Structures are given as C-alpha cells and as structure tokens.
Amino acid sequence: MTSTTYWLEHSWPGQGEVDSSVLLEVDNGVISKVTRGVQAPPPGSKVLNGLTIPGLANAHSHAFHRALRGRTEGRGASTTTFWDWRDQMYEVAGSLNPDLLHRLARATFAEMAQAGITLVGEFHYVHHDVDGSEYSNPNAMGEALLAAARDAGVRFTLLDVCYLHGGLGPDGYDEPSPIQRRFADSDADAWTRRVAALKPSETVRVGAAVHSVRAVDPSSVTTVARWADQRAVPLHAHLSEQEAENEQCLAAHGATPTQVLFDSGAVNDRFTAVHGTHLSVIDLATLGGAGATVCLCPTTERDLADGIGQAGAMVAAGAALAVGTDSQSVIDLFEESRAIELDERLRVRQRGHHSPTALLTAATAAGYESLGWGKGGNLDVGSLADLTNLSLDSPRLAGQRVSDLLAGAVFAATASDVQHVMVAGEMIVSDGHHTRVDVAAELREALQ
Ligand SMILES: [Zn+2]
C-alpha cells in the first residue's frame, strides 16, 4: 500500500468555500483521509503552496484539431461560416494515420495536463484508413488515442463516435463524402462490433457517441443508446451547434434534433449534449427534465461564430453544465468556464448568472460525471486523487485575499498558473512542467 500525505496551503474541495491548512492522505490513487486546520506541514508530508482544486475535466476534445490552431482563425473573408471551417478541418482529418495521430494526441494531451486537465473526454470519429476501408486492426486509431492518453498520464474516456451518413437533406440522408468515409462504419451494428473490442483499464473508460442527427439516423441512434444503456456508460452527441442543423432536421423529421434524440431513447442522465447553442424552450425542458448535461465549448463556439447558448436557461431547466476545449483553439478551462458567465452577460446585458463555485463545478465534478467518473471532481475521502494546483505568485493572482481566491481563479487565472497536477495519486506535472513529455518539442515535431 502506497500512502502519501500532502499539506495544502489553500484548497477548494469541490463545494463551499476555500479552506486553508488541509492535510490530504492519498492511498492507491484515492483520497483516504482529509484533516482540516493543520497549521504547519507535518514531517514527511509534501507541501503544495498556492490554491489546490479538484482536477479539471475536459468533457469535449478532438485531439487532432490541435493542428488547426492559427491556421483557420485568421482567415476571415475566406472562411466566413462554420461549414467553410469544416472543409479545412476535413483536410487535416484526411492526412492522419495511427502513428501521426498518436504523436499529435500525446503532445496535445500533455499540453492539456500542463493546463491542469486531469480527465479528457475524446470525441473520436476518424476511425478508418484514407479510402474508408478498415485498418487491419479496426480500432488502430482509437487505440492510438488510448496510448497517447496513457503516455500523457491523463485519465481518459474514449467517446467512440457512431458516424454513418454524409448529411441530412430534404430527401433523407446523404452518402458520406470521400473524406467522411474515414469516419463511417457501415451501420450501427458494425459500430457496436468494432467498439466491443476496445478495452478499458484503470484510468481509461470507453463511452459512446452519436456524431449528430446530421450523421446518424434515428433508428441507429437507438442502437447506440441501447449499447450505452446496457453498459451504463456515457453517451455524447453534438447538438444544435448551427441553426442549419435545426432547419434540416425539422424539414426531414418534423422535429428538432433534441426531440429526435429523445424519441430515439438517447436522452437521460448519462447523456451529454455538446454545444446546445440553438435550443427551443421545449428542447431545454427535455434536456433539463432528463437530468442531462450540456457541454459548452465557448472558445470554439466564438471562433466558429456559432452563437451563445442559453446557459442560465439550461441550469434553470435542470441540466448540468460541463466545458470542453473542442477545437483546441486554446487549451484553458479557466477561460472556458468564465466564458459561461461572461458570454451570458453580453447576451442578456445583465451580470451575476453563475457563481464562481458553479463555474468551477462545470470544469470539475460535472465533467467527471459526464465522462462516467462519478468519484472525481472532489477532494473528499473516497474521491479519485486527481487534483490541480495553482501558483499564487503570478501577476494574475498575486495578492488575492483568501476570501476572493475562488473568484480570482475563475475570472483571472490562465493555464499558465498551473504548477502541479496529480492523476490517480501520481504527479504528472511538477513546477509547471510535464514529468514525462517535453510538450513544446513534441508539439513542434508532430505539427511539422
Ligand atoms: Zn466537437
């Protein structure tokens, strides 16, 4: 039994206020004891100065989009819409192979670790070879991602995406385009057979995803939802990111995307809707009533000119909020979580919708729950020993009063303030540096 004791100068345990002088005991990757009011670090304990919070959960990632950073954001006139951006993303998707994906994802997950992210939910849909045929190992790409997550030391949920059709037109579903053939299994049963061969481990779980109502027909959604239900694993789907998706879905099915997913049996308390930017009042009530999660990805949604989701109305309806870095235009969950509140202020021109505690919960416990790790996102006895420690010596956070630390962190911290990161009791980032990966060098090499 390996037991290590940490003395935390200041800590936020996942609810309530910031506490000071807390002793945390970690046994075999789990928090086994918490003692408050320990004024000085006992001999043999490791000292974590600054602010320690539960590890951050990135509930929506496409690792390979890291290759798009800087290449697409600046192209104003040539890429005015989401759909123009998608064509550029497809070019990158077309260039991947298992080895390149492994190197790019390993560096990207290590960048996430250095930003304080302890759990990644990877929404993975580039399954097949460039001509659409299966690799000799049909999960070669998914397994490349699992290996990358293990290398980078992050906890991981592979959300293996069912993707069948090229789009949804007035006459029904289109055939996949040449590039989309890399994403598509022949039908939902073929998806279930392929995914059955993916093996979870102590820090890796496998969940299900439906790409969107554009790419999966209702009866196939039902097949995927049943698979997830039988295993009690998470089910994620892109939902109503663009108004065009709503219009196409209404024209083809006479119902909104949310309604189609609900009628297909996908929407329950293990379901996470990604984006949910353009939802009706009934859609909001459907998601909230089911206890579903909505994963907002504000830095991507602003980059792609998607619009601003109604985060306050989602919470009022009963939905939980999580956050994701999605297209990796930046990797910074402090930026994603404060954007929930700040974008809402811009949208309704009023302040004070989401408390700092609620915003940080979206980036921690709610993300863990959404990705099927219910025992994470807290610093309580019995919780996973995943934590993120912020320096209070940076110009952004220096001089903050303890009573304002949480708001200071949520509204001003950046990924650069992260100094130590622990996953399952192991430090994967120490003094701001990844312990196994030279992040900048490996990103440079993979992005060549
Ligand atoms: Zn996405």
Short mmCIF file of C-alpha atoms and ligand atoms in Angstrom, two decimals:
data_model
loop_
_atom_site.label_atom_id
_atom_site.label_comp_id
_atom_site.label_asym_id
_atom_site.label_seq_id
_atom_site.Cartn_x
_atom_site.Cartn_y
_atom_site.Cartn_z
CA MET A 1 0.00 0.00 0.00
CA THR A 2 1.49 3.34 -1.06
CA SER A 3 0.40 6.25 1.09
CA THR A 4 1.47 9.86 0.59
CA THR A 5 0.44 12.91 2.58
CA TYR A 6 0.04 16.39 1.09
CA TRP A 7 -0.30 19.64 3.01
CA LEU A 8 -2.39 22.13 1.04
CA GLU A 9 -1.86 25.81 1.80
CA HIS A 10 -5.28 26.74 0.35
CA SER A 11 -7.80 24.36 -1.18
CA TRP A 12 -11.30 24.28 -2.63
CA PRO A 13 -12.70 20.80 -2.06
CA GLY A 14 -15.36 20.93 -4.80
CA GLN A 15 -18.07 22.82 -2.93
CA GLY A 16 -18.34 25.61 -0.37
CA GLU A 17 -15.52 27.99 0.46
CA VAL A 18 -11.74 27.92 0.16
CA ASP A 19 -10.11 26.26 3.18
CA SER A 20 -6.53 26.73 4.40
CA SER A 21 -4.05 24.30 6.00
CA VAL A 22 -5.59 20.98 4.97
CA LEU A 23 -3.84 17.62 5.11
CA LEU A 24 -4.73 15.14 2.38
CA GLU A 25 -3.75 11.49 2.51
CA VAL A 26 -3.64 9.53 -0.75
CA ASP A 27 -3.64 5.72 -0.90
CA ASN A 28 -3.52 3.81 -4.19
CA GLY A 29 -4.84 6.69 -6.25
CA VAL A 30 -7.73 7.56 -3.93
CA ILE A 31 -8.07 10.24 -1.22
CA SER A 32 -8.17 8.24 2.01
CA LYS A 33 -8.12 10.93 4.71
CA VAL A 34 -8.75 14.68 4.98
CA THR A 35 -7.71 16.64 8.10
CA ARG A 36 -8.54 20.33 8.39
CA GLY A 37 -6.78 23.01 10.44
CA VAL A 38 -3.27 21.51 10.34
CA GLN A 39 -1.36 24.76 10.77
CA ALA A 40 2.11 23.51 9.73
CA PRO A 41 3.09 20.72 7.32
CA PRO A 42 3.89 17.56 9.39
CA PRO A 43 7.30 15.93 8.81
CA GLY A 44 7.28 13.71 5.71
CA SER A 45 4.33 15.45 4.08
CA LYS A 46 4.65 17.11 0.66
CA VAL A 47 3.78 20.80 0.57
CA LEU A 48 1.50 22.24 -2.11
CA ASN A 49 1.56 26.02 -1.77
CA GLY A 50 -1.00 28.13 -3.62
CA LEU A 51 -4.55 27.01 -4.37
CA THR A 52 -5.41 23.35 -4.89
CA ILE A 53 -8.66 22.38 -6.59
CA PRO A 54 -10.06 19.08 -7.90
CA GLY A 55 -8.60 18.12 -11.30
CA LEU A 56 -10.14 19.80 -14.33
CA ALA A 57 -12.25 17.72 -16.74
CA ASN A 58 -12.20 18.49 -20.45
CA ALA A 59 -15.54 16.99 -21.47
CA HIS A 60 -15.23 17.57 -25.24
CA SER A 61 -11.98 17.23 -27.16
CA HIS A 62 -10.95 16.43 -30.72
CA ALA A 63 -7.20 15.99 -30.24
CA PHE A 64 -6.31 16.28 -33.93
CA HIS A 65 -7.92 19.73 -34.20
CA ARG A 66 -4.78 20.94 -32.39
CA ALA A 67 -3.24 21.01 -35.87
CA LEU A 68 -5.74 23.71 -36.91
CA ARG A 69 -4.63 26.28 -34.32
CA GLY A 70 -3.69 29.52 -36.03
CA ARG A 71 -4.42 28.10 -39.48
CA THR A 72 -8.13 28.83 -39.52
CA GLU A 73 -8.85 31.60 -37.01
CA GLY A 74 -7.28 34.38 -39.07
CA ARG A 75 -8.97 33.57 -42.35
CA GLY A 76 -11.87 35.99 -42.12
CA ALA A 77 -13.08 36.51 -45.66
CA SER A 78 -12.20 33.03 -46.95
CA THR A 79 -13.92 31.17 -44.10
CA THR A 80 -16.97 33.12 -43.06
CA THR A 81 -19.04 30.14 -41.92
CA PHE A 82 -18.79 27.03 -39.78
CA TRP A 83 -19.11 24.96 -42.97
CA ASP A 84 -16.03 26.66 -44.58
CA TRP A 85 -14.08 25.89 -41.40
CA ARG A 86 -15.29 22.28 -41.57
CA ASP A 87 -13.75 21.88 -45.06
CA GLN A 88 -10.36 22.96 -43.64
CA MET A 89 -10.76 20.57 -40.71
CA TYR A 90 -11.56 17.73 -43.16
CA GLU A 91 -8.24 18.39 -44.93
CA VAL A 92 -6.38 17.71 -41.68
CA ALA A 93 -8.57 14.68 -40.92
CA GLY A 94 -7.66 13.29 -44.33
CA SER A 95 -3.92 13.44 -43.55
CA LEU A 96 -3.96 11.39 -40.31
CA ASN A 97 -2.65 7.89 -39.76
CA PRO A 98 -2.40 5.94 -36.46
CA ASP A 99 1.25 6.89 -35.82
CA LEU A 100 0.73 10.60 -36.55
CA LEU A 101 -2.48 10.66 -34.50
CA HIS A 102 -0.63 9.05 -31.58
CA ARG A 103 2.18 11.63 -31.66
CA LEU A 104 -0.15 14.61 -32.08
CA ALA A 105 -2.57 13.39 -29.39
CA ARG A 106 0.24 12.54 -26.95
CA ALA A 107 1.60 16.09 -27.22
CA THR A 108 -1.90 17.62 -27.09
CA PHE A 109 -2.98 15.60 -24.03
CA ALA A 110 0.30 16.60 -22.36
CA GLU A 111 -0.48 20.25 -23.17
CA MET A 112 -3.86 19.66 -21.51
CA ALA A 113 -2.17 18.14 -18.45
CA GLN A 114 0.07 21.18 -18.16
CA ALA A 115 -3.10 23.31 -18.25
CA GLY A 116 -4.45 21.42 -15.20
CA ILE A 117 -6.66 18.97 -17.08
CA THR A 118 -6.70 15.57 -15.38
CA LEU A 119 -9.53 13.94 -17.37
CA VAL A 120 -10.13 14.11 -21.12
CA GLY A 121 -13.25 13.05 -23.00
CA GLU A 122 -12.12 12.44 -26.57
CA PHE A 123 -14.94 12.56 -29.14
CA HIS A 124 -13.27 10.27 -31.66
CA TYR A 125 -14.57 9.79 -35.19
CA VAL A 126 -11.59 9.33 -37.57
CA HIS A 127 -11.76 5.54 -37.45
CA HIS A 128 -10.72 4.19 -40.85
CA ASP A 129 -7.98 4.37 -43.48
CA VAL A 130 -7.89 7.20 -46.05
CA ASP A 131 -10.02 5.26 -48.56
CA GLY A 132 -12.59 4.37 -45.89
CA SER A 133 -11.51 0.72 -45.56
CA GLU A 134 -10.89 -0.74 -42.11
CA TYR A 135 -7.33 -0.88 -40.82
CA SER A 136 -6.14 -4.46 -40.17
CA ASN A 137 -6.85 -3.54 -36.55
CA PRO A 138 -10.23 -1.77 -36.93
CA ASN A 139 -9.52 0.21 -33.73
CA ALA A 140 -5.99 1.27 -34.73
CA MET A 141 -6.92 4.96 -34.46
CA GLY A 142 -8.85 4.61 -31.16
CA GLU A 143 -6.01 2.60 -29.65
CA ALA A 144 -3.53 5.29 -30.77
CA LEU A 145 -5.57 7.74 -28.67
CA LEU A 146 -5.66 5.38 -25.66
CA ALA A 147 -1.87 5.00 -25.85
CA ALA A 148 -1.45 8.79 -26.14
CA ALA A 149 -3.58 9.34 -23.02
CA ARG A 150 -1.56 6.76 -21.07
CA ASP A 151 1.71 8.38 -22.21
CA ALA A 152 0.50 11.82 -21.14
CA GLY A 153 -0.76 10.45 -17.80
CA VAL A 154 -4.30 11.83 -18.09
CA ARG A 155 -7.43 9.95 -17.07
CA PHE A 156 -9.42 9.28 -20.22
CA THR A 157 -12.84 8.46 -21.62
CA LEU A 158 -12.79 7.46 -25.29
CA LEU A 159 -16.17 8.51 -26.65
CA ASP A 160 -16.20 6.35 -29.76
CA VAL A 161 -18.40 8.09 -32.31
CA CYS A 162 -21.00 6.42 -34.49
CA TYR A 163 -20.98 8.27 -37.84
CA LEU A 164 -22.95 6.81 -40.73
CA HIS A 165 -24.19 9.47 -43.17
CA GLY A 166 -22.77 12.47 -45.03
CA GLY A 167 -25.54 14.87 -44.08
CA LEU A 168 -29.30 15.33 -43.82
CA GLY A 169 -31.09 16.70 -46.88
CA PRO A 170 -34.80 17.20 -47.62
CA ASP A 171 -34.94 13.71 -49.16
CA GLY A 172 -33.15 11.98 -46.34
CA TYR A 173 -29.58 11.06 -45.50
CA ASP A 174 -26.70 11.59 -47.97
CA GLU A 175 -23.88 9.18 -48.67
CA PRO A 176 -20.62 10.05 -46.86
CA SER A 177 -18.24 12.18 -48.94
CA PRO A 178 -14.80 10.66 -49.74
CA ILE A 179 -13.26 12.18 -46.57
CA GLN A 180 -16.27 11.28 -44.41
CA ARG A 181 -15.76 7.60 -45.36
CA ARG A 182 -12.89 7.62 -42.85
CA PHE A 183 -15.48 8.38 -40.15
CA ALA A 184 -18.24 5.99 -41.20
CA ASP A 185 -18.95 2.44 -40.09
CA SER A 186 -21.24 0.52 -42.45
CA ASP A 187 -24.13 0.61 -39.96
CA ALA A 188 -24.81 0.93 -36.23
CA ASP A 189 -24.37 -2.81 -35.65
CA ALA A 190 -20.91 -2.62 -37.24
CA TRP A 191 -20.16 0.25 -34.84
CA THR A 192 -21.17 -1.91 -31.83
CA ARG A 193 -18.97 -4.81 -33.04
CA ARG A 194 -15.94 -2.56 -33.52
CA VAL A 195 -16.34 -0.76 -30.20
CA ALA A 196 -16.75 -4.06 -28.29
CA ALA A 197 -13.06 -4.78 -28.94
CA LEU A 198 -11.86 -1.60 -27.13
CA LYS A 199 -10.57 -2.46 -23.68
CA PRO A 200 -10.88 -0.16 -20.66
CA SER A 201 -8.20 -0.04 -17.94
CA GLU A 202 -7.75 1.58 -14.54
CA THR A 203 -7.56 5.12 -15.92
CA VAL A 204 -9.30 4.58 -19.26
CA ARG A 205 -13.00 4.06 -19.97
CA VAL A 206 -14.94 3.65 -23.19
CA GLY A 207 -18.18 5.53 -23.79
CA ALA A 208 -20.49 6.04 -26.75
CA ALA A 209 -21.21 8.98 -29.01
CA VAL A 210 -23.56 9.84 -31.82
CA HIS A 211 -21.85 12.39 -34.06
CA SER A 212 -25.06 14.39 -34.62
CA VAL A 213 -28.53 13.97 -36.10
CA ARG A 214 -26.87 15.01 -39.38
CA ALA A 215 -24.70 11.87 -39.42
CA VAL A 216 -26.83 9.25 -37.62
CA ASP A 217 -30.46 8.33 -38.41
CA PRO A 218 -32.98 7.84 -35.57
CA SER A 219 -33.06 4.03 -35.57
CA SER A 220 -29.25 3.91 -35.48
CA VAL A 221 -29.30 6.40 -32.58
CA THR A 222 -31.49 3.87 -30.76
CA THR A 223 -28.92 1.09 -31.34
CA VAL A 224 -26.10 3.24 -29.92
CA ALA A 225 -28.24 4.43 -26.98
CA ARG A 226 -29.16 0.84 -26.07
CA TRP A 227 -25.50 -0.16 -26.18
CA ALA A 228 -24.67 2.69 -23.76
CA ASP A 229 -27.66 1.86 -21.52
CA GLN A 230 -26.71 -1.81 -21.24
CA ARG A 231 -23.24 -0.85 -20.04
CA ALA A 232 -24.32 2.25 -18.07
CA VAL A 233 -21.67 4.33 -19.88
CA PRO A 234 -21.86 7.96 -21.07
CA LEU A 235 -23.47 8.89 -24.38
CA HIS A 236 -22.49 12.19 -26.00
CA ALA A 237 -23.73 13.94 -29.17
CA HIS A 238 -23.14 17.24 -30.95
CA LEU A 239 -26.46 19.06 -30.73
CA SER A 240 -27.85 22.18 -32.41
CA GLU A 241 -24.50 23.92 -32.83
CA GLN A 242 -25.78 25.53 -36.03
CA GLU A 243 -29.25 26.78 -36.96
CA ALA A 244 -28.88 24.94 -40.30
CA GLU A 245 -28.85 21.62 -38.40
CA ASN A 246 -32.17 22.52 -36.76
CA GLU A 247 -33.68 23.53 -40.11
CA GLN A 248 -32.51 20.36 -41.88
CA CYS A 249 -33.76 18.18 -39.03
CA LEU A 250 -37.17 19.89 -38.90
CA ALA A 251 -37.52 19.54 -42.69
CA ALA A 252 -36.59 15.85 -42.69
CA HIS A 253 -38.10 14.62 -39.40
CA GLY A 254 -40.62 17.31 -38.40
CA ALA A 255 -38.84 17.56 -35.04
CA THR A 256 -35.85 19.35 -33.51
CA PRO A 257 -32.56 17.48 -33.07
CA THR A 258 -33.19 17.29 -29.30
CA GLN A 259 -36.63 15.78 -29.91
CA VAL A 260 -35.22 13.25 -32.41
CA LEU A 261 -32.56 12.16 -29.90
CA PHE A 262 -35.13 11.99 -27.09
CA ASP A 263 -37.60 9.96 -29.18
CA SER A 264 -34.72 7.61 -30.08
CA GLY A 265 -34.00 6.89 -26.40
CA ALA A 266 -30.71 8.80 -26.18
CA VAL A 267 -31.60 11.49 -23.62
CA ASN A 268 -31.22 10.54 -19.96
CA ASP A 269 -28.93 11.44 -17.04
CA ARG A 270 -25.92 9.79 -18.74
CA PHE A 271 -26.45 11.90 -21.88
CA THR A 272 -24.33 14.95 -22.68
CA ALA A 273 -25.38 17.38 -25.40
CA VAL A 274 -22.34 19.16 -26.83
CA HIS A 275 -22.92 22.88 -27.62
CA GLY A 276 -26.74 23.13 -27.47
CA THR A 277 -26.32 26.62 -28.90
CA HIS A 278 -29.72 26.87 -30.61
CA LEU A 279 -32.32 25.17 -28.39
CA SER A 280 -36.05 25.84 -28.12
CA VAL A 281 -37.86 26.22 -24.80
CA ILE A 282 -39.16 22.66 -25.23
CA ASP A 283 -35.65 21.37 -26.02
CA LEU A 284 -34.36 22.98 -22.82
CA ALA A 285 -37.15 21.39 -20.78
CA THR A 286 -36.46 17.99 -22.40
CA LEU A 287 -32.74 18.05 -21.56
CA GLY A 288 -33.25 19.52 -18.09
CA GLY A 289 -36.11 17.18 -17.21
CA ALA A 290 -33.94 14.18 -18.07
CA GLY A 291 -31.09 15.46 -15.91
CA ALA A 292 -28.80 15.57 -18.93
CA THR A 293 -25.57 17.58 -19.16
CA VAL A 294 -24.83 20.30 -21.70
CA CYS A 295 -21.14 20.65 -22.54
CA LEU A 296 -20.39 24.22 -23.59
CA CYS A 297 -17.23 24.94 -25.59
CA PRO A 298 -17.26 28.76 -25.58
CA THR A 299 -13.83 29.41 -27.14
CA THR A 300 -14.72 27.17 -30.09
CA GLU A 301 -18.28 28.48 -30.34
CA ARG A 302 -16.97 32.06 -30.53
CA ASP A 303 -14.26 31.12 -33.06
CA LEU A 304 -16.80 29.40 -35.31
CA ALA A 305 -19.41 32.15 -34.92
CA ASP A 306 -21.92 29.56 -33.67
CA GLY A 307 -23.75 31.89 -31.29
CA ILE A 308 -24.15 31.94 -27.49
CA GLY A 309 -26.06 29.12 -25.79
CA GLN A 310 -28.60 29.92 -23.09
CA ALA A 311 -26.56 28.65 -20.14
CA GLY A 312 -28.79 30.21 -17.49
CA ALA A 313 -31.91 28.68 -19.01
CA MET A 314 -30.18 25.28 -19.22
CA VAL A 315 -29.43 25.36 -15.48
CA ALA A 316 -32.93 26.64 -14.66
CA ALA A 317 -34.40 23.72 -16.62
CA GLY A 318 -32.37 21.22 -14.56
CA ALA A 319 -29.42 20.46 -16.84
CA ALA A 320 -25.85 20.26 -15.57
CA LEU A 321 -23.14 22.26 -17.35
CA ALA A 322 -19.70 20.96 -18.32
CA VAL A 323 -17.00 22.51 -20.52
CA GLY A 324 -14.72 21.36 -23.33
CA THR A 325 -11.81 22.67 -25.39
CA ASP A 326 -13.33 21.08 -28.54
CA SER A 327 -11.30 22.52 -31.46
CA GLN A 328 -8.23 23.32 -29.25
CA SER A 329 -8.04 26.93 -30.47
CA VAL A 330 -6.90 27.44 -26.89
CA ILE A 331 -6.49 24.82 -24.14
CA ASP A 332 -7.54 26.63 -20.99
CA LEU A 333 -10.54 25.52 -18.91
CA PHE A 334 -10.43 28.71 -16.80
CA GLU A 335 -11.18 30.62 -20.00
CA GLU A 336 -13.98 28.18 -20.94
CA SER A 337 -15.64 28.33 -17.51
CA ARG A 338 -15.57 32.12 -17.07
CA ALA A 339 -16.97 32.45 -20.61
CA ILE A 340 -20.17 30.73 -19.45
CA GLU A 341 -20.86 33.74 -17.22
CA LEU A 342 -19.25 36.47 -19.33
CA ASP A 343 -20.90 35.44 -22.60
CA GLU A 344 -24.26 35.33 -20.82
CA ARG A 345 -23.65 38.89 -19.58
CA LEU A 346 -23.05 40.02 -23.18
CA ARG A 347 -26.12 38.14 -24.38
CA VAL A 348 -28.65 39.47 -21.85
CA ARG A 349 -26.76 42.61 -20.68
CA GLN A 350 -27.05 41.69 -17.01
CA ARG A 351 -24.43 40.36 -14.55
CA GLY A 352 -24.44 37.60 -11.96
CA HIS A 353 -25.90 34.45 -13.53
CA HIS A 354 -23.44 31.76 -12.43
CA SER A 355 -21.40 31.79 -9.19
CA PRO A 356 -17.65 31.08 -9.21
CA THR A 357 -18.47 27.78 -7.46
CA ALA A 358 -20.92 26.81 -10.21
CA LEU A 359 -18.42 27.74 -12.93
CA LEU A 360 -15.64 25.71 -11.33
CA THR A 361 -18.02 22.78 -10.79
CA ALA A 362 -18.69 22.78 -14.54
CA ALA A 363 -14.93 22.41 -15.10
CA THR A 364 -14.50 19.69 -12.44
CA ALA A 365 -17.23 17.47 -10.91
CA ALA A 366 -19.78 17.95 -13.71
CA GLY A 367 -17.19 16.99 -16.31
CA TYR A 368 -16.19 13.89 -14.32
CA GLU A 369 -19.85 12.87 -14.06
CA SER A 370 -20.44 13.50 -17.78
CA LEU A 371 -17.47 11.27 -18.67
CA GLY A 372 -18.52 8.40 -16.40
CA TRP A 373 -16.15 9.04 -13.46
CA GLY A 374 -18.64 9.88 -10.70
CA LYS A 375 -15.98 9.62 -7.96
CA GLY A 376 -13.94 12.53 -9.34
CA GLY A 377 -14.09 16.28 -9.16
CA ASN A 378 -13.92 16.44 -5.33
CA LEU A 379 -11.24 16.45 -2.65
CA ASP A 380 -13.33 14.27 -0.30
CA VAL A 381 -12.49 10.92 1.29
CA GLY A 382 -13.12 8.20 -1.29
CA SER A 383 -12.66 10.52 -4.29
CA LEU A 384 -10.13 9.92 -7.06
CA ALA A 385 -6.80 11.56 -6.19
CA ASP A 386 -6.89 13.89 -9.20
CA LEU A 387 -6.01 17.48 -8.40
CA THR A 388 -4.73 20.72 -9.90
CA ASN A 389 -2.59 23.22 -8.02
CA LEU A 390 -2.31 26.89 -8.98
CA SER A 391 0.55 29.21 -8.12
CA LEU A 392 -0.47 32.43 -6.39
CA ASP A 393 2.82 34.08 -7.37
CA SER A 394 1.84 35.09 -10.91
CA PRO A 395 0.92 38.72 -11.69
CA ARG A 396 -2.63 37.49 -12.30
CA LEU A 397 -3.25 36.02 -8.85
CA ALA A 398 -0.64 37.62 -6.55
CA GLY A 399 -2.17 39.45 -3.62
CA GLN A 400 -5.65 37.89 -3.84
CA ARG A 401 -7.41 37.71 -0.46
CA VAL A 402 -8.24 34.13 0.57
CA SER A 403 -11.95 35.02 0.62
CA ASP A 404 -11.69 36.09 -3.06
CA LEU A 405 -9.41 33.29 -4.24
CA LEU A 406 -12.07 31.25 -5.99
CA ALA A 407 -13.48 34.20 -7.94
CA GLY A 408 -9.92 35.33 -8.67
CA ALA A 409 -9.04 31.91 -10.07
CA VAL A 410 -12.20 31.58 -12.17
CA PHE A 411 -12.14 35.10 -13.60
CA ALA A 412 -8.40 35.75 -13.96
CA ALA A 413 -6.33 32.54 -13.88
CA THR A 414 -4.94 31.04 -17.05
CA ALA A 415 -3.48 27.64 -17.87
CA SER A 416 -0.03 29.17 -17.20
CA ASP A 417 -0.83 29.47 -13.48
CA VAL A 418 -0.98 25.68 -13.08
CA GLN A 419 2.11 24.41 -11.25
CA HIS A 420 1.34 20.83 -10.08
CA VAL A 421 -1.12 18.25 -11.45
CA MET A 422 -1.92 14.85 -9.96
CA VAL A 423 -3.80 11.98 -11.60
CA ALA A 424 -4.60 8.83 -9.62
CA GLY A 425 -2.09 9.87 -6.96
CA GLU A 426 0.76 10.44 -9.42
CA MET A 427 2.21 13.88 -10.17
CA ILE A 428 2.13 14.24 -13.97
CA VAL A 429 3.02 17.95 -13.90
CA SER A 430 5.53 19.33 -11.43
CA ASP A 431 6.58 23.01 -11.16
CA GLY A 432 4.72 23.76 -14.40
CA HIS A 433 6.44 21.06 -16.45
CA HIS A 434 5.13 17.71 -17.63
CA THR A 435 7.12 14.99 -15.91
CA ARG A 436 7.34 12.72 -18.99
CA VAL A 437 6.71 14.79 -22.11
CA ASP A 438 8.58 17.83 -23.48
CA VAL A 439 5.30 19.37 -24.59
CA ALA A 440 6.56 22.16 -26.86
CA ALA A 441 9.17 19.93 -28.56
CA GLU A 442 6.65 17.14 -29.19
CA LEU A 443 4.01 19.55 -30.49
CA ARG A 444 6.59 21.08 -32.84
CA GLU A 445 7.61 17.65 -34.11
CA ALA A 446 4.02 16.38 -34.56
CA LEU A 447 2.86 19.57 -36.28
CA GLN A 448 5.69 19.59 -38.85
ZN ZN B 1 -16.96 18.67 -31.37
#
